Amino acid sequence: MTIRGKAFIAGVYEHPGRELPDRTLPQIHGEVAAGALADAGLTLADVDAYYSAGDAPGFGALSMVEYLGLDCTYIDDTETGGSAYLVHVQHAAAAIAAGHVTVALITLAGKPRSGGAGPGGSARFSSAPEASFENQFGMSVPGGYALAAARHMHEFGTTSEQLAEVKVAASTHAQHNPNAFLQDVVTVDEVVSSPMISDPLRRLDCCVITDGGGALVLVSEAVATSLDRHCIPVLGTGTSIKHTSGGRIDLTHTGASRSGPLAFAEAGITPADIDYVSIYDSFTITVLITLEDLGFAKKGHGGRFVSDGALQSPGGVLPFNTDGGGLCNNHPANRGDMTKVVEAVRQLRGEAHAAVQVPDCELALAHGTGGSLATRMASATLVMGRSL
């Protein structure tokens, strides 16, 4: 059974705050839930399914369903880090297609900037079975991505200047987003001259750390047709786990090489059909390798592909992250895929900022990476359309 066209994204919301010391995690979850439901024209009373991940406090979905006052017959606490909310979209769409769910609510909230869990903290890395074998060597989050960047540079001749093009595109878009954490446009020279964090990645190659959150509302076709709202159909999804293979890991590719083809096949399209992409940009190297693995550029050609404004909107070959992405706009709870879906929906509805709106945007892709490019990851890909 395919889920193509069986579920629709009716509501999206991104919290406007980037530093929220006066909010609790449950409050942020509640605020984004209310925002997404209002965007859809629905209420908490309409929700019959709730989805959360490791950022949800207490007993996760159990605690949040009570806090929000929901009457649910379906809950899901799947945790895959920065791809969890795209996995939730897949799960919710499948449940809707099977007739188990009519209105699904997915929420994200975090406070890493004002004292909450830091990068990786909410994913319980320290209790993972591999922790005792890997942590003693001092692996850090930036260090893992730097390993992937260094390997890609070694094998394919990718340069720091090419990685910097990803940041430049993100900053060019972020200047038009009044809520973006970083709103100044930067140049390639400024990126490559910023302080080194983990060779070869510099400070401007790294994403921001922000408080905040976001939410999505998925509905059945029957509910979608009853709403006075442009609902975005889910056309294809794909999820893939890539692990270390007993130490025989290839640092130059990600799980997107499997999740992407699955999503494209279900949607019945190819990468060439996509008008806009939202790619999890934890680091500039994440975007470059992901674009290759999704089929937008040949393996090893990502550096050339992102150069010369290719990712900028409007006018670029493949506009990406028009809200500024995790590199400039927002990275709530250190999880970047929720906001990727939100901005993709804005583009398909024609509601992105006029300066970055992709003309005639018919098909959009969102992709999330959970884990690390250097070890294990869960990759999730979502294809959406303006219409069926």
Coordinates of N, CA, C and O in Angstrom, one line a residue, residues 29-30 33-34 37 42-52 60-76 103-107 216-217:
H29 N 6.2 23.3 23.8 CA 5.4 22.3 23.1 C 4.0 22.7 22.9 O 3.4 22.6 21.8
G30 N 3.4 23.3 24.0 CA 2.0 23.7 23.9 C 1.8 24.9 22.9 O 0.8 24.9 22.2
A33 N 2.1 23.6 19.3 CA 0.9 22.8 19.0 C -0.3 23.7 18.7 O -0.9 23.5 17.7
A34 N -0.5 24.7 19.5 CA -1.6 25.6 19.3 C -1.4 26.4 18.0 O -2.4 26.6 17.2
L37 N -2.1 24.0 14.9 CA -3.5 23.7 14.8 C -4.3 24.9 14.3 O -5.2 24.8 13.5
L42 N -7.9 23.9 13.0 CA -8.4 22.9 13.9 C -8.1 23.2 15.3 O -7.4 24.3 15.6
T43 N -8.5 22.4 16.3 CA -8.3 22.6 17.7 C -7.7 21.3 18.3 O -7.7 20.3 17.7
L44 N -7.3 21.4 19.5 CA -6.8 20.3 20.3 C -7.8 19.2 20.4 O -7.4 18.0 20.4
A45 N -9.0 19.5 20.4 CA -10.1 18.5 20.5 C -10.2 17.7 19.2 O -10.8 16.6 19.3
D46 N -9.7 18.1 18.1 CA -9.7 17.4 16.9 C -8.6 16.3 16.7 O -8.7 15.4 15.9
V47 N -7.6 16.4 17.6 CA -6.4 15.6 17.4 C -6.7 14.2 18.0 O -7.2 14.0 19.1
D48 N -6.4 13.1 17.2 CA -6.5 11.8 17.7 C -5.2 11.0 17.6 O -5.2 9.8 18.0
A49 N -4.1 11.7 17.3 CA -2.8 11.0 17.3 C -1.7 12.0 17.6 O -1.8 13.2 17.1
Y50 N -0.8 11.7 18.4 CA 0.3 12.6 18.9 C 1.6 11.9 18.7 O 1.8 10.7 19.1
Y51 N 2.6 12.7 18.2 CA 4.0 12.2 17.9 C 5.0 13.1 18.6 O 4.9 14.3 18.5
S52 N 5.9 12.5 19.3 CA 7.0 13.2 19.9 C 8.3 12.4 19.8 O 8.3 11.3 19.4
G60 N 7.5 11.5 27.7 CA 7.3 11.8 26.2 C 5.9 11.9 25.9 O 5.2 12.8 26.4
A61 N 5.4 11.2 24.9 CA 4.1 11.3 24.4 C 3.0 11.1 25.6 O 2.0 11.8 25.6
L62 N 3.3 10.2 26.5 CA 2.4 10.0 27.6 C 2.2 11.3 28.4 O 1.1 11.7 28.7
S63 N 3.3 11.9 28.7 CA 3.2 13.1 29.5 C 2.6 14.3 28.7 O 1.8 15.1 29.2
M64 N 3.0 14.4 27.4 CA 2.5 15.5 26.6 C 1.0 15.4 26.3 O 0.4 16.4 26.2
V65 N 0.6 14.2 26.0 CA -0.9 14.0 25.7 C -1.7 14.6 26.9 O -2.7 15.2 26.7
E66 N -1.3 14.2 28.1 CA -2.0 14.7 29.3 C -1.9 16.3 29.4 O -2.8 17.0 29.7
Y67 N -0.6 16.8 29.2 CA -0.4 18.2 29.4 C -1.2 19.0 28.4 O -1.8 20.1 28.7
L68 N -1.3 18.5 27.2 CA -2.1 19.2 26.1 C -3.6 18.9 26.2 O -4.3 19.6 25.5
G69 N -4.0 18.0 27.0 CA -5.4 17.7 27.1 C -5.9 17.0 25.9 O -7.1 17.2 25.5
L70 N -5.1 16.1 25.3 CA -5.6 15.4 24.1 C -6.3 14.1 24.4 O -6.1 13.5 25.4
D71 N -7.2 13.7 23.5 CA -7.9 12.5 23.6 C -7.4 11.6 22.4 O -8.0 11.6 21.3
C72 N -6.3 10.9 22.6 CA -5.7 10.2 21.5 C -5.9 8.7 21.5 O -6.0 8.1 22.6
T73 N -6.0 8.1 20.4 CA -6.0 6.7 20.3 C -4.8 6.1 19.6 O -4.7 4.9 19.3
Y74 N -3.8 7.0 19.3 CA -2.6 6.6 18.6 C -1.5 7.6 19.1 O -1.6 8.8 19.0
I75 N -0.3 7.0 19.6 CA 0.8 7.8 20.0 C 2.1 7.2 19.4 O 2.1 6.0 19.2
D76 N 3.1 8.0 19.3 CA 4.4 7.4 18.7 C 5.5 8.3 19.3 O 5.5 9.5 19.2
V103 N -6.4 13.1 12.4 CA -5.7 14.3 12.7 C -4.5 14.0 13.6 O -4.6 13.6 14.7
A104 N -3.3 14.1 13.0 CA -2.0 13.8 13.8 C -1.3 15.1 14.1 O -1.1 16.0 13.2
L105 N -0.8 15.2 15.3 CA -0.1 16.4 15.8 C 1.4 15.9 16.1 O 1.6 15.0 16.8
I106 N 2.4 16.6 15.6 CA 3.8 16.4 15.8 C 4.4 17.6 16.4 O 4.3 18.7 15.8
T107 N 5.1 17.5 17.5 CA 5.7 18.7 18.1 C 7.1 18.5 18.5 O 7.6 17.4 18.7
L216 N 3.7 20.3 13.4 CA 3.1 19.9 12.1 C 1.7 19.3 12.4 O 1.6 18.6 13.5
V217 N 0.8 19.5 11.6 CA -0.5 18.8 11.7 C -0.8 18.1 10.3 O -0.8 18.7 9.3

